[in-house]
PDB file of C-alpha atoms in Angstrom:
ATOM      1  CA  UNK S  16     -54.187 168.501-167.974  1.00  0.00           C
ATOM      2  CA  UNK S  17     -54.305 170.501-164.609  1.00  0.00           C
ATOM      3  CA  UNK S  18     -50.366 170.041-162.993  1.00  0.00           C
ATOM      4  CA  UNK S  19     -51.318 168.055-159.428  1.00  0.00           C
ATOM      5  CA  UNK S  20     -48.169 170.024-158.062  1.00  0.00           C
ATOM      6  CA  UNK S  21     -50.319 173.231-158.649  1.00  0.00           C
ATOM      7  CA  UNK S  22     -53.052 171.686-157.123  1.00  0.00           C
ATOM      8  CA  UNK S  23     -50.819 171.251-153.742  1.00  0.00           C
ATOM      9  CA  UNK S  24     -49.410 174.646-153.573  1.00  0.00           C
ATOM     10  CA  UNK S  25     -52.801 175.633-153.969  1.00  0.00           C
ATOM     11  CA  UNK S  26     -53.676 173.473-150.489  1.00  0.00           C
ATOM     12  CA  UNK S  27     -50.860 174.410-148.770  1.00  0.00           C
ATOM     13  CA  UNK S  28     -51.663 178.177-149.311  1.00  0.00           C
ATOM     14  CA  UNK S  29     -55.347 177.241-148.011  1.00  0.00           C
ATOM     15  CA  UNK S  30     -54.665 174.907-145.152  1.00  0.00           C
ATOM     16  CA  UNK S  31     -52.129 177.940-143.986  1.00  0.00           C
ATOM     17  CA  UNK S  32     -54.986 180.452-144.527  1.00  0.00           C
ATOM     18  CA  UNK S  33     -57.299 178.050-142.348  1.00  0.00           C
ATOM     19  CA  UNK S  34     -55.149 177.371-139.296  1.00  0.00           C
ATOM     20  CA  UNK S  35     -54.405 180.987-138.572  1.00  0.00           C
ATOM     21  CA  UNK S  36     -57.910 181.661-138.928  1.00  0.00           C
ATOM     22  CA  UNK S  37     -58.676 178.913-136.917  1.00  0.00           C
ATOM     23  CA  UNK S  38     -56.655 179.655-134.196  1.00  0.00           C
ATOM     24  CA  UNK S  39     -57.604 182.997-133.945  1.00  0.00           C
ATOM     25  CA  UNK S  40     -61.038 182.456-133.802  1.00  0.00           C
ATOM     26  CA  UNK S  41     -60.200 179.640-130.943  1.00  0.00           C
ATOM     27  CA  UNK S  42     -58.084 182.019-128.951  1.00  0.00           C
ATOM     28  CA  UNK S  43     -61.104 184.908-129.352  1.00  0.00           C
ATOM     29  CA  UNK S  44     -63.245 182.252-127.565  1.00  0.00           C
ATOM     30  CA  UNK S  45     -60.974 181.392-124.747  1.00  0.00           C
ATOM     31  CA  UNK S  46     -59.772 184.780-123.874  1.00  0.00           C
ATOM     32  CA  UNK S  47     -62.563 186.888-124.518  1.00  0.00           C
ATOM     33  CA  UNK S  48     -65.621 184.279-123.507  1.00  0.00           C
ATOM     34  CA  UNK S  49     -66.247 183.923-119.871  1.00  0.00           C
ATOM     35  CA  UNK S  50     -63.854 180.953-120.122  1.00  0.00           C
ATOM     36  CA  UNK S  51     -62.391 178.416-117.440  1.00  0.00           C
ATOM     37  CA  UNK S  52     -59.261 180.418-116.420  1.00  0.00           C
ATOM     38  CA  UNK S  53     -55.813 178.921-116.884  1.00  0.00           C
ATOM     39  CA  UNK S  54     -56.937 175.649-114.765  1.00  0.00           C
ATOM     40  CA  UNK S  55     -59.879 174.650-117.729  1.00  0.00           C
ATOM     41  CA  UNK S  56     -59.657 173.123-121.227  1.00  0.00           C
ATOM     42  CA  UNK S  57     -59.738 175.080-124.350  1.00  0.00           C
ATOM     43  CA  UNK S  58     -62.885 173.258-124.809  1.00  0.00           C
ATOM     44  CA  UNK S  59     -64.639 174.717-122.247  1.00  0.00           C
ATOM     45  CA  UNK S  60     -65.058 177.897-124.576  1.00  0.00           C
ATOM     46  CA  UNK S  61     -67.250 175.733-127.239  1.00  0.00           C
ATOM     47  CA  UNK S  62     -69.780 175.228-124.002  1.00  0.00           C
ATOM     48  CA  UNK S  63     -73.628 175.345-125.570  1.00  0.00           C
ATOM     49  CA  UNK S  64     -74.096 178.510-122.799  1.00  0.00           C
ATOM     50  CA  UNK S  65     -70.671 180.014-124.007  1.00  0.00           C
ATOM     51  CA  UNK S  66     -71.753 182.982-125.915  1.00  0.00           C
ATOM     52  CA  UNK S  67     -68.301 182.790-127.432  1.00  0.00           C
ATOM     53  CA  UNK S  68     -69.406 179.149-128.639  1.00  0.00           C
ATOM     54  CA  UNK S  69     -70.199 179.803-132.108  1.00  0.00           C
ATOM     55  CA  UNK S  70     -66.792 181.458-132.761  1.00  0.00           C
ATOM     56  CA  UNK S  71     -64.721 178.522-130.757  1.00  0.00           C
ATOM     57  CA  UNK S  72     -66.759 175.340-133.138  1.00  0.00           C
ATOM     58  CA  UNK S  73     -66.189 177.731-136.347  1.00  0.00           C
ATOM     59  CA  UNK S  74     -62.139 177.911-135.430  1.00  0.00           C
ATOM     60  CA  UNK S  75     -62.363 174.425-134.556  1.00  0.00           C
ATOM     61  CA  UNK S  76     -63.667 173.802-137.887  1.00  0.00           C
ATOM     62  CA  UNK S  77     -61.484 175.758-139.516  1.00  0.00           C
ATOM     63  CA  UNK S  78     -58.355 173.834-138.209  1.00  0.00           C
ATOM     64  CA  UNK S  79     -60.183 170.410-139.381  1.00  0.00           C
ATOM     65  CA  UNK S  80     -60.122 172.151-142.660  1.00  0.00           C
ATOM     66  CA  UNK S  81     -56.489 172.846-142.332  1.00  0.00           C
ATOM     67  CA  UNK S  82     -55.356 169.341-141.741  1.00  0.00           C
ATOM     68  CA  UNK S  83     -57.363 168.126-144.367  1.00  0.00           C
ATOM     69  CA  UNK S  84     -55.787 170.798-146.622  1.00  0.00           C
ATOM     70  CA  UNK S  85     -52.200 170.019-145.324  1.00  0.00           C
ATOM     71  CA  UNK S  86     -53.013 166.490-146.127  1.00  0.00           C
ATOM     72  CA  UNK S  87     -54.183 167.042-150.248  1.00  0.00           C
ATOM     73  CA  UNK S  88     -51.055 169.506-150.098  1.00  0.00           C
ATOM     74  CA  UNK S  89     -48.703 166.484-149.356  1.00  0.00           C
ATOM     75  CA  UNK S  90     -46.636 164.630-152.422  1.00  0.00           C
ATOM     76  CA  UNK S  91     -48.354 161.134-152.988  1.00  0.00           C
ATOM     77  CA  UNK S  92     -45.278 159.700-151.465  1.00  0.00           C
ATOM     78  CA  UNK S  93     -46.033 160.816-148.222  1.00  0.00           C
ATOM     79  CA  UNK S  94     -49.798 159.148-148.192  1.00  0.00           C
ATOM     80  CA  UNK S  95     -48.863 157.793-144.048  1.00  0.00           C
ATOM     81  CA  UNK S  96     -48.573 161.268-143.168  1.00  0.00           C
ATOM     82  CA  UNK S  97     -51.195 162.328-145.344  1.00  0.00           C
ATOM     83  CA  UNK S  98     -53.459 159.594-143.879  1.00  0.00           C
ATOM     84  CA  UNK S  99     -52.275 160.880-140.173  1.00  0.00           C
ATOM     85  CA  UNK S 100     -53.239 164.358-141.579  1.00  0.00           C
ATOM     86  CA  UNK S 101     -56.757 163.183-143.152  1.00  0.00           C
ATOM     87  CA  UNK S 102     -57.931 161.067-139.772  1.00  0.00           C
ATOM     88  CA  UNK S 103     -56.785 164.063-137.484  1.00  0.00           C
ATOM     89  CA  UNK S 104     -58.955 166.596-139.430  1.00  0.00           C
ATOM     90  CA  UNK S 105     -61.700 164.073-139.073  1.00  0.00           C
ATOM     91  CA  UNK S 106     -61.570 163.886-135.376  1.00  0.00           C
ATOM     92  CA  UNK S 107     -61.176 167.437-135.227  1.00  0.00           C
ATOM     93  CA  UNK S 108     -64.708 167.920-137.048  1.00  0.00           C
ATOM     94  CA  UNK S 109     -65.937 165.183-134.632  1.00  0.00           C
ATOM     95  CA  UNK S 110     -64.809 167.318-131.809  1.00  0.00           C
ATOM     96  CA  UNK S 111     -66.235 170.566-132.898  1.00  0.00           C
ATOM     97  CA  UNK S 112     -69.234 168.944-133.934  1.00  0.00           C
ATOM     98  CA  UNK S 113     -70.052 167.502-130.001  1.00  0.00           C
ATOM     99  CA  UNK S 114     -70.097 169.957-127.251  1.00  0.00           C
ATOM    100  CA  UNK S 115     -68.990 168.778-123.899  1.00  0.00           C
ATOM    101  CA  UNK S 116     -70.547 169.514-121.033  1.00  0.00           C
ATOM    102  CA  UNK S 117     -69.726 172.275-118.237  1.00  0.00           C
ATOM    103  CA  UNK S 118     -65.996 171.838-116.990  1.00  0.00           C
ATOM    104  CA  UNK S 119     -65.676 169.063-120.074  1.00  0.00           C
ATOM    105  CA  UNK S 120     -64.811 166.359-117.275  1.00  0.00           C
ATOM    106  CA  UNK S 121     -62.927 163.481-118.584  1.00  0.00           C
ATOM    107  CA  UNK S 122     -61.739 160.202-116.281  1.00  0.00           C
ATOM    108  CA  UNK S 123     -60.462 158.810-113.807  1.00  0.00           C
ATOM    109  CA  UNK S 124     -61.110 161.442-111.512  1.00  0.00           C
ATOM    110  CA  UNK S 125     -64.566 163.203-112.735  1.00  0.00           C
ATOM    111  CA  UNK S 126     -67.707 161.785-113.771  1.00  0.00           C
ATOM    112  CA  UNK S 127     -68.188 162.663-117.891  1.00  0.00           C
ATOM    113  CA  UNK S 128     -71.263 162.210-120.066  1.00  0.00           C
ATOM    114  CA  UNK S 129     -70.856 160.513-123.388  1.00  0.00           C
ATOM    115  CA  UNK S 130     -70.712 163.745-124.823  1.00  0.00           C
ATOM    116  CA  UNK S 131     -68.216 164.302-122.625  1.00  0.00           C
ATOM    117  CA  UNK S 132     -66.209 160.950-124.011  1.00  0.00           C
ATOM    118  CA  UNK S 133     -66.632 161.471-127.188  1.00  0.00           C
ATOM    119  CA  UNK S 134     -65.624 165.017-127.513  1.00  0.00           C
ATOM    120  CA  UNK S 135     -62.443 164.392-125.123  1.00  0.00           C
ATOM    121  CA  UNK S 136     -61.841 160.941-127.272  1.00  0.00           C
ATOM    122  CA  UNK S 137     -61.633 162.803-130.867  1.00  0.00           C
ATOM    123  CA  UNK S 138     -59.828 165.683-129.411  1.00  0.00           C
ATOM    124  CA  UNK S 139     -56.992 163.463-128.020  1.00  0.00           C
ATOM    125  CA  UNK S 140     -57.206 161.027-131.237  1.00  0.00           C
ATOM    126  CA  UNK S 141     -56.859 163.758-133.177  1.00  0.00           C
ATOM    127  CA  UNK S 142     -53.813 165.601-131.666  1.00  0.00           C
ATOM    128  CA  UNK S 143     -52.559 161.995-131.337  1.00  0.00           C
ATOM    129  CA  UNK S 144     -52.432 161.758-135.211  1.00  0.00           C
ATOM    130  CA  UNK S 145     -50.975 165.100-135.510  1.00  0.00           C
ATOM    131  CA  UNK S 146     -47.995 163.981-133.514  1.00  0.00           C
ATOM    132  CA  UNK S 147     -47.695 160.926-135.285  1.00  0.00           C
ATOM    133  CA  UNK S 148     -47.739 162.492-138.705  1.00  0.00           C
ATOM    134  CA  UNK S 149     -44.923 164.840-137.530  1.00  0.00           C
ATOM    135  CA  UNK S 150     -42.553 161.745-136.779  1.00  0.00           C
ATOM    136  CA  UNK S 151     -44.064 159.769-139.963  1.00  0.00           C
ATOM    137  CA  UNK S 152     -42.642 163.282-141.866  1.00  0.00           C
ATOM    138  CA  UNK S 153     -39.237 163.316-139.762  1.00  0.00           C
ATOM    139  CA  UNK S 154     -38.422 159.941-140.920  1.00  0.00           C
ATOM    140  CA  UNK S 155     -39.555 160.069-144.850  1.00  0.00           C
ATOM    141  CA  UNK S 156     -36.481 161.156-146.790  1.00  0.00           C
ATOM    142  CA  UNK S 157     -39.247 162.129-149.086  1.00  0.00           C
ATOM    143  CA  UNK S 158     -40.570 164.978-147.010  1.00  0.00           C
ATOM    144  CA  UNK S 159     -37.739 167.223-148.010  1.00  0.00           C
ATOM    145  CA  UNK S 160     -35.046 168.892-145.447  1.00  0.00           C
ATOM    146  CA  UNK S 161     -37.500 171.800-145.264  1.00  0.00           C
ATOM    147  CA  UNK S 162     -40.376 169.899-144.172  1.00  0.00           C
ATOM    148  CA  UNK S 163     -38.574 167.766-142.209  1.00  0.00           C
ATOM    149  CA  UNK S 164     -36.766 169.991-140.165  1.00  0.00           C
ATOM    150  CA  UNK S 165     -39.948 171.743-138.873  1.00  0.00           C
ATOM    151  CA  UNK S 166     -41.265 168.398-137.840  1.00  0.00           C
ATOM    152  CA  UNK S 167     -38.217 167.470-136.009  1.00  0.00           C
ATOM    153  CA  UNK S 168     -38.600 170.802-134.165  1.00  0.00           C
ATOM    154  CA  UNK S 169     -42.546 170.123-133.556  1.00  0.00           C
ATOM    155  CA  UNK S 170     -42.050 166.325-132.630  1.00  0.00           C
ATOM    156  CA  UNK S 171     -39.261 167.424-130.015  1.00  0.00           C
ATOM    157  CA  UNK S 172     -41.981 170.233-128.152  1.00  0.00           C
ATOM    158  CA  UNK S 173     -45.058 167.869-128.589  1.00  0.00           C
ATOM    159  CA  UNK S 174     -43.755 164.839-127.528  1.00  0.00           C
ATOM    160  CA  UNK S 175     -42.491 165.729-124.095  1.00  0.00           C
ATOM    161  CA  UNK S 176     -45.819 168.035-123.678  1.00  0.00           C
ATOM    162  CA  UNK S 177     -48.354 165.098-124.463  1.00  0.00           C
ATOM    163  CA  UNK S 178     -46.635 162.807-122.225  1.00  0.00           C
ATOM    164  CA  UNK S 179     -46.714 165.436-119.555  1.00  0.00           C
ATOM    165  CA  UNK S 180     -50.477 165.510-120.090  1.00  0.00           C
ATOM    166  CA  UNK S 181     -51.063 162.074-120.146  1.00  0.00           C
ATOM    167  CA  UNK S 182     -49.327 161.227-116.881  1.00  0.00           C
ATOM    168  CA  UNK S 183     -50.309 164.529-115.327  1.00  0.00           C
ATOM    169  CA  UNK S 184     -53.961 163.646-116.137  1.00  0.00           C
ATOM    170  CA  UNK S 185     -53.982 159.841-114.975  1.00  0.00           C
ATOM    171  CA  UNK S 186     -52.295 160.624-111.570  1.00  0.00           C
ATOM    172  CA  UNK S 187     -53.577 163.940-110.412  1.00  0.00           C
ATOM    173  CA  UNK S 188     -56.549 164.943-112.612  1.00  0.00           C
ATOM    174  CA  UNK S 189     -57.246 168.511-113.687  1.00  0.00           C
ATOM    175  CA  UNK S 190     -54.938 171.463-112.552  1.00  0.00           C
ATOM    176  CA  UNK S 191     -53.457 174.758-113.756  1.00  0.00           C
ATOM    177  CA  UNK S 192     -50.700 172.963-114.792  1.00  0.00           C
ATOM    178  CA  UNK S 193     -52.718 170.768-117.210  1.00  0.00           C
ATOM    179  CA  UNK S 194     -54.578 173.423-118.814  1.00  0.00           C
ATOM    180  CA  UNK S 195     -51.130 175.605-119.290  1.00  0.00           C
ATOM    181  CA  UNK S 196     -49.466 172.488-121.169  1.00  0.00           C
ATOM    182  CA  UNK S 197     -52.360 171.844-122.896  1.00  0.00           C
ATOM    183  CA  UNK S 198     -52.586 175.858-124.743  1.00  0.00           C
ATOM    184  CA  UNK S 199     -48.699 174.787-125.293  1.00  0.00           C
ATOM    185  CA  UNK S 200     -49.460 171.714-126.991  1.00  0.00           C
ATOM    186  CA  UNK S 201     -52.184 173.461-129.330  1.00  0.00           C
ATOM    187  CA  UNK S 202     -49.797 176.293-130.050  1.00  0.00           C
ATOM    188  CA  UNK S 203     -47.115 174.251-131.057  1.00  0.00           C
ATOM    189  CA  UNK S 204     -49.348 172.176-133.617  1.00  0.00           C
ATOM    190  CA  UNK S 205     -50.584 175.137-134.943  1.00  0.00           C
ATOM    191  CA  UNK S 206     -47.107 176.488-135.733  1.00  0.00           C
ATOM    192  CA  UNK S 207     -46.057 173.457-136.969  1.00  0.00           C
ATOM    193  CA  UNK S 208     -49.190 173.202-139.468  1.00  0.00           C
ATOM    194  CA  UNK S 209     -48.322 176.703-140.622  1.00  0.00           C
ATOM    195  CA  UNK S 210     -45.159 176.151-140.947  1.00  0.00           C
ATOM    196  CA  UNK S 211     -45.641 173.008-142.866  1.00  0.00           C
ATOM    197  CA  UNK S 212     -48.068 174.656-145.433  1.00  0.00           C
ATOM    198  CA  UNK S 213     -45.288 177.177-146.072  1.00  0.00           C
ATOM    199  CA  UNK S 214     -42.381 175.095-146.842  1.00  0.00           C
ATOM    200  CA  UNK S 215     -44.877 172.886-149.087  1.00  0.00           C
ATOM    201  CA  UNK S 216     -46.067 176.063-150.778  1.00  0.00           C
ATOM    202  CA  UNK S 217     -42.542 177.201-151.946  1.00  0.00           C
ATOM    203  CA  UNK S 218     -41.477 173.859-152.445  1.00  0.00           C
ATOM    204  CA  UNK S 219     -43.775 173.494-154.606  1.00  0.00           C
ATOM    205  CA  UNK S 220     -43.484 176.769-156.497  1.00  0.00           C
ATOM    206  CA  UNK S 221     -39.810 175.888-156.501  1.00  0.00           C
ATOM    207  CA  UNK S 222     -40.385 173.274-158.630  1.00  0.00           C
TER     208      UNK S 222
END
């Protein structure tokens, strides 16, 4: 019989492989593509006239793949976080899988199309979930000091950040300042999703 522990190193090593490919192939599309500047979302590179859009959905698929990944790779005594992990990667495929429109406008202060909700709606689930399985790791004994450490660290960046966002967004609307916190925000939960995979990879190797 196949060991299951061998089965999670084996995701961890994959969902680490998928988020840096991911996020490359995100950052390609916002830097290189004809992009929104530093005042836009990310998701303004995945546009359908974005000749970069092609590379941002395949990154943004990619880093579905990698929360789903991270998710198998988890010890069956984490199964909140796991389930954080498993709805987030969802969402994410949601998100990649609906375009917004030009600008991707979002309430209260722009006028979005249900594409528009619906791709803003899983985005923000799914970095909500994220977050949420960062804390549900922090406070599980059975995360290990490793994996618990990093999400300290990513819980005490991300939290401030997507409050900042939040409020930023419901009094003032879109800005330079949103779309700077918001490339923070991604950054920091693709770090901690790499990081993650590696100290569940050599845990598991460990042992």
């Amino acid at each position: 019989m196949a060991d299951p522990r061998l089965g999670r190193v084996v995701a961890a090593s994959a969902a680490a492989g998928c988020a840096l490919a991911g996020a490359v192939a995100v950052t390609v599309a916002v830097v290189a593509g004809p992009g929104p500047g530093p005042t836009g979302y990310v998701s303004e590179a995945g546009v359908t006239d974005s000749r970069y859009a092609a590379a941002y959905r395949i990154g943004v698929f990619a880093l579905a793949g990698a929360l789903l990944l991270l998710a198998v790779a988890l010890p069956p005594a984490l199964r909140v976080a796991g389930a954080l992990l498993a709805t987030g990667g969802v969402l994410t495929l949601l998100s990649g899988a609906v375009t917004c429109s030009a600008g991707c406008p979002l309430p209260p202060f722009e006028r979005p199309t249900v594409a528009d909700l619906v791709h803003g709606g899983a985005s923000i689930a799914a970095t909500a979930s994220v977050v949420f399985a960062m804390l549900a790791l922090l406070r599980s004994p059975a995360a290990g000091p490793a994996v618990r450490r990093i999400a300290a660290v990513g819980a005490a960046l991300a939290l401030p950040l997507s409050a900042a966002i939040a409020l930023i967004m419901l009094t003032v609307g879109r800005g330079g300042l949103v779309g700077l916190l918001e490339r923070l925000l991604l950054t920091v939960a693709v770090g901690w999703g790499l990081a993650t995979a590696g100290a569940l990879g050599l845990a598991g190797r460990r042992s």
